[in-house]
Coordinates of C-alpha atoms and ligand atoms in Angstrom, one line a residue:
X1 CA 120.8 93.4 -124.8
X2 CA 119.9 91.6 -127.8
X3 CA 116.7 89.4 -127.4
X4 CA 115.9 85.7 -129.3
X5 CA 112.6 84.4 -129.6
X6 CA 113.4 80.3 -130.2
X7 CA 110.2 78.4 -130.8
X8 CA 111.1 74.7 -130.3
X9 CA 113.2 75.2 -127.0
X10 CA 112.6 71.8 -126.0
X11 CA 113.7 70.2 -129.0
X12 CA 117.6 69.3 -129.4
X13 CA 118.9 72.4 -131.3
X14 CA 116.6 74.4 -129.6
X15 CA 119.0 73.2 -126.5
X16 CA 122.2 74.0 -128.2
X17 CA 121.5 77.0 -129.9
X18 CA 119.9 78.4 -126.4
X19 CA 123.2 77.8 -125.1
X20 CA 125.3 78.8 -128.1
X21 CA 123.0 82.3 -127.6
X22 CA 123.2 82.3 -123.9
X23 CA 127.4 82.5 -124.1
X24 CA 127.0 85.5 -126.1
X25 CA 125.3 87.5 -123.5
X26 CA 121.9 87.2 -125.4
X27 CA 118.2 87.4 -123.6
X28 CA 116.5 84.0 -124.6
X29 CA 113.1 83.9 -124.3
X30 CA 111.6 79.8 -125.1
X31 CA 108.4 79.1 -126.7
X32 CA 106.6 76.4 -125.0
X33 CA 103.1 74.6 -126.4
X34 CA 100.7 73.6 -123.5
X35 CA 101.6 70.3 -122.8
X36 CA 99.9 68.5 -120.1
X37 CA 103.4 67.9 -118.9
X38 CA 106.5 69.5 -120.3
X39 CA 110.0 67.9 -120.9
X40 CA 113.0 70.4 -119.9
X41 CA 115.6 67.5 -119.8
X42 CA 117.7 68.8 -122.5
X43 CA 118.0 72.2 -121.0
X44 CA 118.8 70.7 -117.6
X45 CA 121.4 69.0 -118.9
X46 CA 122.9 71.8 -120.3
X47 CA 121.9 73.6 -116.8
X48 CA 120.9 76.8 -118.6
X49 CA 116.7 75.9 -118.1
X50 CA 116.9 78.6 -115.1
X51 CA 118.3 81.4 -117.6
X52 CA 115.6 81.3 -120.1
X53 CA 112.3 83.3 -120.3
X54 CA 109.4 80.3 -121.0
X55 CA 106.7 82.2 -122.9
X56 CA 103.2 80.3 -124.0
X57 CA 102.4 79.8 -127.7
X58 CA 101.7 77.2 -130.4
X59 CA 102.6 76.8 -133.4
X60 CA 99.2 76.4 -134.7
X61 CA 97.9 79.4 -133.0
X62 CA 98.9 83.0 -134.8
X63 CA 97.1 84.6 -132.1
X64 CA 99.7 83.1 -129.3
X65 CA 102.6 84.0 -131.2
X66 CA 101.4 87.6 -132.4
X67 CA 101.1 88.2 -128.8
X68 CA 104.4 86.4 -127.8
X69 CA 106.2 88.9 -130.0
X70 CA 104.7 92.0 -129.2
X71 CA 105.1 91.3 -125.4
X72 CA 108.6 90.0 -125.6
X73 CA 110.0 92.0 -128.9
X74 CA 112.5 90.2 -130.4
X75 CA 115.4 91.0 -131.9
X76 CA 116.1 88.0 -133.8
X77 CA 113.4 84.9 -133.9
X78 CA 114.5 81.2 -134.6
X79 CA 112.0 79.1 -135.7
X80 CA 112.6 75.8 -135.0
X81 CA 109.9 74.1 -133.9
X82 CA 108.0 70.8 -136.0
X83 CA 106.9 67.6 -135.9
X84 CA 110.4 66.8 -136.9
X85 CA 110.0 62.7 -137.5
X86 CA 109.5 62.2 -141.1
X87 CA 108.5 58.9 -140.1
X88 CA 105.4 59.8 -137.7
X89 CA 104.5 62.5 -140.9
X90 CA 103.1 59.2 -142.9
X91 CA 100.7 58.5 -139.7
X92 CA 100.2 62.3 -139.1
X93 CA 100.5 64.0 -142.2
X94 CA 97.9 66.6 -141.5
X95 CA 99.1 67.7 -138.3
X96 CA 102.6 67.5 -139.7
X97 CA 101.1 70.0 -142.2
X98 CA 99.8 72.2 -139.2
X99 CA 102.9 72.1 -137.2
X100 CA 105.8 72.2 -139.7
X101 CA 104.4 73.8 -142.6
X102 CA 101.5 76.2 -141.8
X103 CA 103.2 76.8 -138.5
X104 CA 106.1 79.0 -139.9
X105 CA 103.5 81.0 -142.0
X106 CA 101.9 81.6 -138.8
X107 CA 104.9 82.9 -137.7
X108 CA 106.0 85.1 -140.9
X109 CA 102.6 86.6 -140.6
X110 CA 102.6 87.5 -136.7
X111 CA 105.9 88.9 -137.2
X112 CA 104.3 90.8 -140.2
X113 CA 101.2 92.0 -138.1
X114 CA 103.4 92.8 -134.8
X115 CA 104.9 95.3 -137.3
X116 CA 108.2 93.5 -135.7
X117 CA 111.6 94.7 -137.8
X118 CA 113.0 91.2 -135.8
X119 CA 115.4 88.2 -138.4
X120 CA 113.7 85.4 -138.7
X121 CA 115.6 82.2 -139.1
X122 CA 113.4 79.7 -140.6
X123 CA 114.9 75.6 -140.1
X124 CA 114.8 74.2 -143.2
X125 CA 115.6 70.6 -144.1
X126 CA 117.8 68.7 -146.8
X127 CA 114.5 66.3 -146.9
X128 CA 113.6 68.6 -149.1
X129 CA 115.6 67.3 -151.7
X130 CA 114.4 63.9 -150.7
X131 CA 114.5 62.0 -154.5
X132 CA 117.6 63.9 -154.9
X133 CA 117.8 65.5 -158.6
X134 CA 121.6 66.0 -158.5
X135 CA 124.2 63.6 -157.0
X136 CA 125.1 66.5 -154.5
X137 CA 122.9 69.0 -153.7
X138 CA 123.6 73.0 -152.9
X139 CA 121.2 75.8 -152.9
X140 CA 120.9 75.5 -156.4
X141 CA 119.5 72.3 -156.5
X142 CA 115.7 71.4 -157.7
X143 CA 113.8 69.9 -154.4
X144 CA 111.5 66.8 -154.7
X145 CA 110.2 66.0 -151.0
X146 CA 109.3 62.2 -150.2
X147 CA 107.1 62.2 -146.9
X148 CA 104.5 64.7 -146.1
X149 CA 107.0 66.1 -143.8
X150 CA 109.1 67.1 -146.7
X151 CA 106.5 68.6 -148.2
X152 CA 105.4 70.7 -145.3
X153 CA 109.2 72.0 -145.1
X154 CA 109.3 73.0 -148.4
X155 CA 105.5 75.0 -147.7
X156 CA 107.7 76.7 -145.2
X157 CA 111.0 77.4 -147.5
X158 CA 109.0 79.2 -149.7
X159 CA 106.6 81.3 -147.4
X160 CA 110.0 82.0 -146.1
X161 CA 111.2 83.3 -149.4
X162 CA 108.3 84.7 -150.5
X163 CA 107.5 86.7 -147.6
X164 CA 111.7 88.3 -147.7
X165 CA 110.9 89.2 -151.3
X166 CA 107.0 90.8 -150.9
X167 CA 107.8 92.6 -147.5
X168 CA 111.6 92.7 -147.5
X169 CA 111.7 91.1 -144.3
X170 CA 115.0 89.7 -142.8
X171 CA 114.1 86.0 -143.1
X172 CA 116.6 83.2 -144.0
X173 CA 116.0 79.3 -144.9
X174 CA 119.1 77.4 -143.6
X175 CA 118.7 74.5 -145.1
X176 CA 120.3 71.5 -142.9
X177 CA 121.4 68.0 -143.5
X178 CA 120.8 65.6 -140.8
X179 CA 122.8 66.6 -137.3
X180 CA 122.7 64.7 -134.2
X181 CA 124.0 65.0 -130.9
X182 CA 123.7 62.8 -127.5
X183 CA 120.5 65.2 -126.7
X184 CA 118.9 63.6 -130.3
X185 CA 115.1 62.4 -129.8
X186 CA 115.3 58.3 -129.4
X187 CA 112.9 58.4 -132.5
X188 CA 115.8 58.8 -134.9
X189 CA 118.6 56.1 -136.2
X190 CA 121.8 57.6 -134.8
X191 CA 120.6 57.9 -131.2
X192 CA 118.3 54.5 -131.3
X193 CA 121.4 52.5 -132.4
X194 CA 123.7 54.4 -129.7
X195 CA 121.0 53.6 -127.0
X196 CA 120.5 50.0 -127.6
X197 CA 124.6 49.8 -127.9
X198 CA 124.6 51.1 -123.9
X199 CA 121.4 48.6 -123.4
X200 CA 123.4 45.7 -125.2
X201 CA 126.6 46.3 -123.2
X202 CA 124.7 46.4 -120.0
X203 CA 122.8 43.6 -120.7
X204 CA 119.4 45.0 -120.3
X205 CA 118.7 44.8 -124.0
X206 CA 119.7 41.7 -126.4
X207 CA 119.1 43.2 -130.1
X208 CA 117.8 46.7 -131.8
X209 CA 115.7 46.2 -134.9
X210 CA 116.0 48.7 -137.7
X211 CA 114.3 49.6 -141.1
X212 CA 116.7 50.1 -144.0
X213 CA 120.4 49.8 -143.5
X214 CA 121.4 51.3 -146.9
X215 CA 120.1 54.7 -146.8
X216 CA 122.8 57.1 -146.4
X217 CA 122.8 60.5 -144.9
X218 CA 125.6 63.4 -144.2
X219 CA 125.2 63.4 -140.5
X220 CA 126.5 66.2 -138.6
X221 CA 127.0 67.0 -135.1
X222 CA 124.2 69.7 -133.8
X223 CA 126.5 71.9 -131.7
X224 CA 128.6 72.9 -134.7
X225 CA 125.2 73.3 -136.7
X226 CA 123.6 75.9 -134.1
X227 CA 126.1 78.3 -135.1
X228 CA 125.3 78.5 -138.8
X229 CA 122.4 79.6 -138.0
X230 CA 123.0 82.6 -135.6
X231 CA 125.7 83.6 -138.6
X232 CA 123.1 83.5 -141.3
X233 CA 121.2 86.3 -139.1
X234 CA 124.3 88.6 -138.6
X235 CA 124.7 88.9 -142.3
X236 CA 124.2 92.5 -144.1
X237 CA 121.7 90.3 -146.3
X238 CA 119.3 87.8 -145.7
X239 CA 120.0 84.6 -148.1
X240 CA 119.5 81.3 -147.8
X241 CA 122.6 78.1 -147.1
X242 CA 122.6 74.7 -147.1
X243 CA 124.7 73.6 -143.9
X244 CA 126.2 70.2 -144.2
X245 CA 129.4 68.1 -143.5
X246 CA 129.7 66.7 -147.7
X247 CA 130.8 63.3 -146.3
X248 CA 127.7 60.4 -147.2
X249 CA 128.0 57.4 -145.0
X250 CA 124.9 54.3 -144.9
X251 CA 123.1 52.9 -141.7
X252 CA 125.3 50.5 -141.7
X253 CA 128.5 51.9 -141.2
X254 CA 126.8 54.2 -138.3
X255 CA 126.1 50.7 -136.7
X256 CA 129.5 49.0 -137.4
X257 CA 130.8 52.4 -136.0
X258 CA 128.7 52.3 -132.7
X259 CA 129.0 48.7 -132.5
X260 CA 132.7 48.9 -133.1
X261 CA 133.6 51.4 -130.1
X262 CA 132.1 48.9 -127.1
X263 CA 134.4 46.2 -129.1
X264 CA 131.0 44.3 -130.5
X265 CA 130.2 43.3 -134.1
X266 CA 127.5 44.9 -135.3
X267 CA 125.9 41.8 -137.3
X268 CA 125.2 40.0 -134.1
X269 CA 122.8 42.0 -132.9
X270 CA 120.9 44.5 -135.4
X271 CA 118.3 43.2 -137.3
X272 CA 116.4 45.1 -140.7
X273 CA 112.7 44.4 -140.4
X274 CA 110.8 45.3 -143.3
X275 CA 108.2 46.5 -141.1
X276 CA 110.3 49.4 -140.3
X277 CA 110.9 50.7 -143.9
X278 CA 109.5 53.8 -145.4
X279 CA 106.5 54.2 -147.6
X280 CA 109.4 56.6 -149.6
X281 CA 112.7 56.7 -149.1
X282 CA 115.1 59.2 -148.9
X283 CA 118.0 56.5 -150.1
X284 CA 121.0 59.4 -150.2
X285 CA 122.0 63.2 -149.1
X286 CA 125.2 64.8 -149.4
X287 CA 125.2 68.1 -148.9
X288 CA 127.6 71.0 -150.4
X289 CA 128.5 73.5 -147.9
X290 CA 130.7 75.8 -149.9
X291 CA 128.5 79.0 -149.8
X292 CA 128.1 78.9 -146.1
X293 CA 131.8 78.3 -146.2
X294 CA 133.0 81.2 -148.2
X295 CA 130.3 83.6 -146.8
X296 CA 129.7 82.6 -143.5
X297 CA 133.0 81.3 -142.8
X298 CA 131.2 78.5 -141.4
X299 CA 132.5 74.1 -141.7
X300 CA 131.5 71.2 -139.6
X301 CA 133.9 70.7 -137.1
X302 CA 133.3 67.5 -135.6
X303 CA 133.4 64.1 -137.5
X304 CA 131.0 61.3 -137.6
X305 CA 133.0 59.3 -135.8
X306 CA 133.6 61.6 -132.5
X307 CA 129.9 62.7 -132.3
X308 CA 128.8 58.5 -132.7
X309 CA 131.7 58.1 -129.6
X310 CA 130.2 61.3 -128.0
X311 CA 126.8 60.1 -128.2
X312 CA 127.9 55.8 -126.9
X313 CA 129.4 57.2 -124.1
X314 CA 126.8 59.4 -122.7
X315 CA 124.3 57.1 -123.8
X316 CA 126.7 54.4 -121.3
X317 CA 126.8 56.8 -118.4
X318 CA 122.8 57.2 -118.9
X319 CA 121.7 53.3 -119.0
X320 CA 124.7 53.1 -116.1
X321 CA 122.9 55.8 -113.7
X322 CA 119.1 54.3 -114.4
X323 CA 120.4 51.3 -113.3
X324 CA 122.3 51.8 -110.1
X325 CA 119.0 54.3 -109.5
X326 CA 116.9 50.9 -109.9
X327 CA 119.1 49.3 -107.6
X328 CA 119.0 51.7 -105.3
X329 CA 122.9 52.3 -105.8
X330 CA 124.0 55.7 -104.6
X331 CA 126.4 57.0 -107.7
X332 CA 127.2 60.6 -105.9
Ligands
NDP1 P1 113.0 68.2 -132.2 O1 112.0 67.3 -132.7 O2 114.1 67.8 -131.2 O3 112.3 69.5 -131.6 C1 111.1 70.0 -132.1 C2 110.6 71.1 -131.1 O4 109.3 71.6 -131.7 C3 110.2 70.6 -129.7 O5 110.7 71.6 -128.8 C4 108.7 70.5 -129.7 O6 108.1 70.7 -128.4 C5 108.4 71.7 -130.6 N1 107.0 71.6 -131.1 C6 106.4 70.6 -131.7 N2 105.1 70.9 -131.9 C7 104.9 72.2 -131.5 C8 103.8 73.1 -131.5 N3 102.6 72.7 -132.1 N4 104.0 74.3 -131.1 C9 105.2 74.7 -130.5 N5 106.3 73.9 -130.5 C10 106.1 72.7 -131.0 O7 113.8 68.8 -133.5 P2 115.3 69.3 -133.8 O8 115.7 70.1 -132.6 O9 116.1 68.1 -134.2 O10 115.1 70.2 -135.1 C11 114.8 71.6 -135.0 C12 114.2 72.0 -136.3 O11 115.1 71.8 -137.3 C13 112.9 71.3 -136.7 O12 112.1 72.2 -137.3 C14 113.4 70.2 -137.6 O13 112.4 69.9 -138.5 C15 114.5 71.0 -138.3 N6 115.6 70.2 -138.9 C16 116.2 69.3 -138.1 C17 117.3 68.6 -138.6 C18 118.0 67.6 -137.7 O14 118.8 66.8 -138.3 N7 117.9 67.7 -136.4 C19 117.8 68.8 -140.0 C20 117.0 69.7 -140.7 C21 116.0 70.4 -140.2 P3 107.6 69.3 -127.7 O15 108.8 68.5 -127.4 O16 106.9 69.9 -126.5 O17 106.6 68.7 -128.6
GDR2 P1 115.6 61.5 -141.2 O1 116.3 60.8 -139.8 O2 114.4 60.8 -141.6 O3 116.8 61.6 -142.2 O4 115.2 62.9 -140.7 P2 116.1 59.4 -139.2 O5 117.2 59.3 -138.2 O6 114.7 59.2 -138.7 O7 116.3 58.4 -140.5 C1 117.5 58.4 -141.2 C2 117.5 57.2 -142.1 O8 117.7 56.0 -141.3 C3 116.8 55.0 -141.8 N1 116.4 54.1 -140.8 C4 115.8 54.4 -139.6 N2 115.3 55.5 -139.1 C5 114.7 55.5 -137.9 N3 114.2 56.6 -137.4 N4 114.6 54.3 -137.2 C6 115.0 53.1 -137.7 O9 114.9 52.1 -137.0 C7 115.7 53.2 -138.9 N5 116.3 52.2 -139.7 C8 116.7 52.8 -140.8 C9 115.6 55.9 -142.3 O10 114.8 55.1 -143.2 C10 116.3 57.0 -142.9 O11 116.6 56.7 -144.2 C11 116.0 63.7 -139.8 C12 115.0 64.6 -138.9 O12 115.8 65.3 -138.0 C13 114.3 65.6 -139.8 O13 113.6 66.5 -138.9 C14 115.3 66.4 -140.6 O14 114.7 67.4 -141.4 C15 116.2 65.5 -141.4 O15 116.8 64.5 -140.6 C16 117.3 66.2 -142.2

């Protein structure tokens, strides 16, 4: 039985891919930090937490993670976790540092030192590109990172590289524009504005303040982008894609959109605070997908307007349930 080491199990693709591996009869063992408490909700909501193997490491700890692989031996290794919120990498930029950038060497190099012959898929990010220096941007296309986080992904992208082209290891960079799903952290803009349009609709909430409404991003849908990267690990070579939907849409028209589906106008209830805005801005991504296309045989399935309904409607039954629970209302 082939065995997957993810690191970042909690996190939302962590979720998804955990059950994208699970369906093909794979072992999946989960990394989890000590936490004084740990959060499994995603992976109950799949109902797959019982099938995975929790083993104890950190990101910023080679020695966990040497020892993780050598007692687990993994096949294949998905390294997914971060401090993924670019925002909290301006408040935190050196643990951002720790966790997203020297966190993957930490990985490379216990993989190294296990003498492990396991693929490593590393999670790279389109923020990498972040001042974009081409109007769309492929593999081929100059990075210039805007946050620290940025800058900590592209640390890992190239340890990544370098360490396939000094040791010949089996490591991949897939290098992913924005994707979000109803199991998205409520830190980012696509899950914030679908939870305050269940909160708005149930009355419980009266208005969602947000930073810029003109930044655009090629959002898509995490289930279809968990796939890519088991496909980039069953190639003959390992080589680096850019995954991405090549559709651009602003803030704006994710509010309208959200807004729009409950039958309310956005513009009477979000607010743009300039509090909220960005030291640096990432102002627009669009991503070309057309190597992972023609070598992969991969393409986003799901548009940006199904996964926003997707994500409203779950994020309705959610606010729905907490409140009949606060009522004491028996939904069962
Ligand atoms: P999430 O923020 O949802 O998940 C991050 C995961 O990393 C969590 O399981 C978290 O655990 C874990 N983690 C954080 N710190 C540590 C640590 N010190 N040691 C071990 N684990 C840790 O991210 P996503 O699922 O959205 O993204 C997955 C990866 O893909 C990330 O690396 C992200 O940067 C990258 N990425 C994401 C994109 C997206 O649009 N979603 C696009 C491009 C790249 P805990 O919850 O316990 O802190
Ligand atoms: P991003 O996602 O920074 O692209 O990183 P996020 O959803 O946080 O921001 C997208 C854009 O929306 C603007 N924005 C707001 N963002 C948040 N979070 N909250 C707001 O209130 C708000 N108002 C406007 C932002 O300024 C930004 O332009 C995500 C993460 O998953 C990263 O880990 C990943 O690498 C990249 O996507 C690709």
């Amino acid at each position: 039985m082939t065995t997957a080491l993810i690191t970042g199990i909690t996190g939302q693709d962590g979720a998804y891919l955990a059950q994208f591996l699970l369906q093909k009869g794979y072992q999946v063992a989960g990394l989890l930090p000590q936490r004084s408490s740990t959060s499994l909700w995603r992976l109950d909501e799949l109902k797959i937490t019982d099938n995975i193997r929790f083993v104890h490491g950190d990101m910023t700890d080679v020695s966990s993670l040497i020892k993780v692989i050598k007692e687990n031996q993994p096949d294949e290794i998905y390294n997914l976790a971060a401090q993924s919120f670019v925002g909290a990498s301006w408040k935190q930029p050196i643990l951002t540092s720790n966790v997203t950038g020297l966190g993957v060497l930490h990985v490379l190099e216990a993989a190294r030192l296990s003498n492990s012959q396991c693929k490593i898929y590393q999670a790279s990010s389109s923020e990498m590109f972040g001042l974009v220096q081409q109007p769309i941007q492929s593999e081929y296309t100059p990075f210039y990172p805007r946050s620290p986080y940025g800058v900590a992904k592209l640390f890992g992208h190239w340890m990544t590289v370098n360490y396939r082209e000094s040791y010949g290891m089996f490591a991949c960079s897939g290098i992913l524009f924005n994707h979000e799903s109803p199991l998205r952290s409520l830190h980012f803009v696509t899950r914030k504005v679908t939870d305050a349009v269940a909160r708005i609709v149930c009355g419980v909430q009266g208005s969602v303040r947000l930073g810029n409404l003109e930044a655009r991003r090629d959002w898509g849908f995490a289930g279809d982008y968990v796939e890519a990267m088991w496909l980039m690990l069953q190639q003959e070579q390992p080589e680096d894609f850019v995954i991405a939907t090549g559709r651009t849409v602003d803030v704006r028209y994710l509010c309208e959109t959200a807004f729009r589906y409950v039958g309310l106008d956005y513009k009477d209830y979000v607010e743009s605070d300039p509090a909220l805005f960005r030291p640096a801005e990432v102002d627009v991504l669009i991503g070309d997908a057309s190597k992972a296309k023609s070598k992969l045989g991969w393409e986003a399935k799901t548009s940006f307007e199904e996964m926003i309904r997707m994500m409203v409607e779950t994020d309705l039954q959610r606010v729905s349930k907490q409140l009949a629970s606060a009522k004491g209302t028996d939904l069962s």
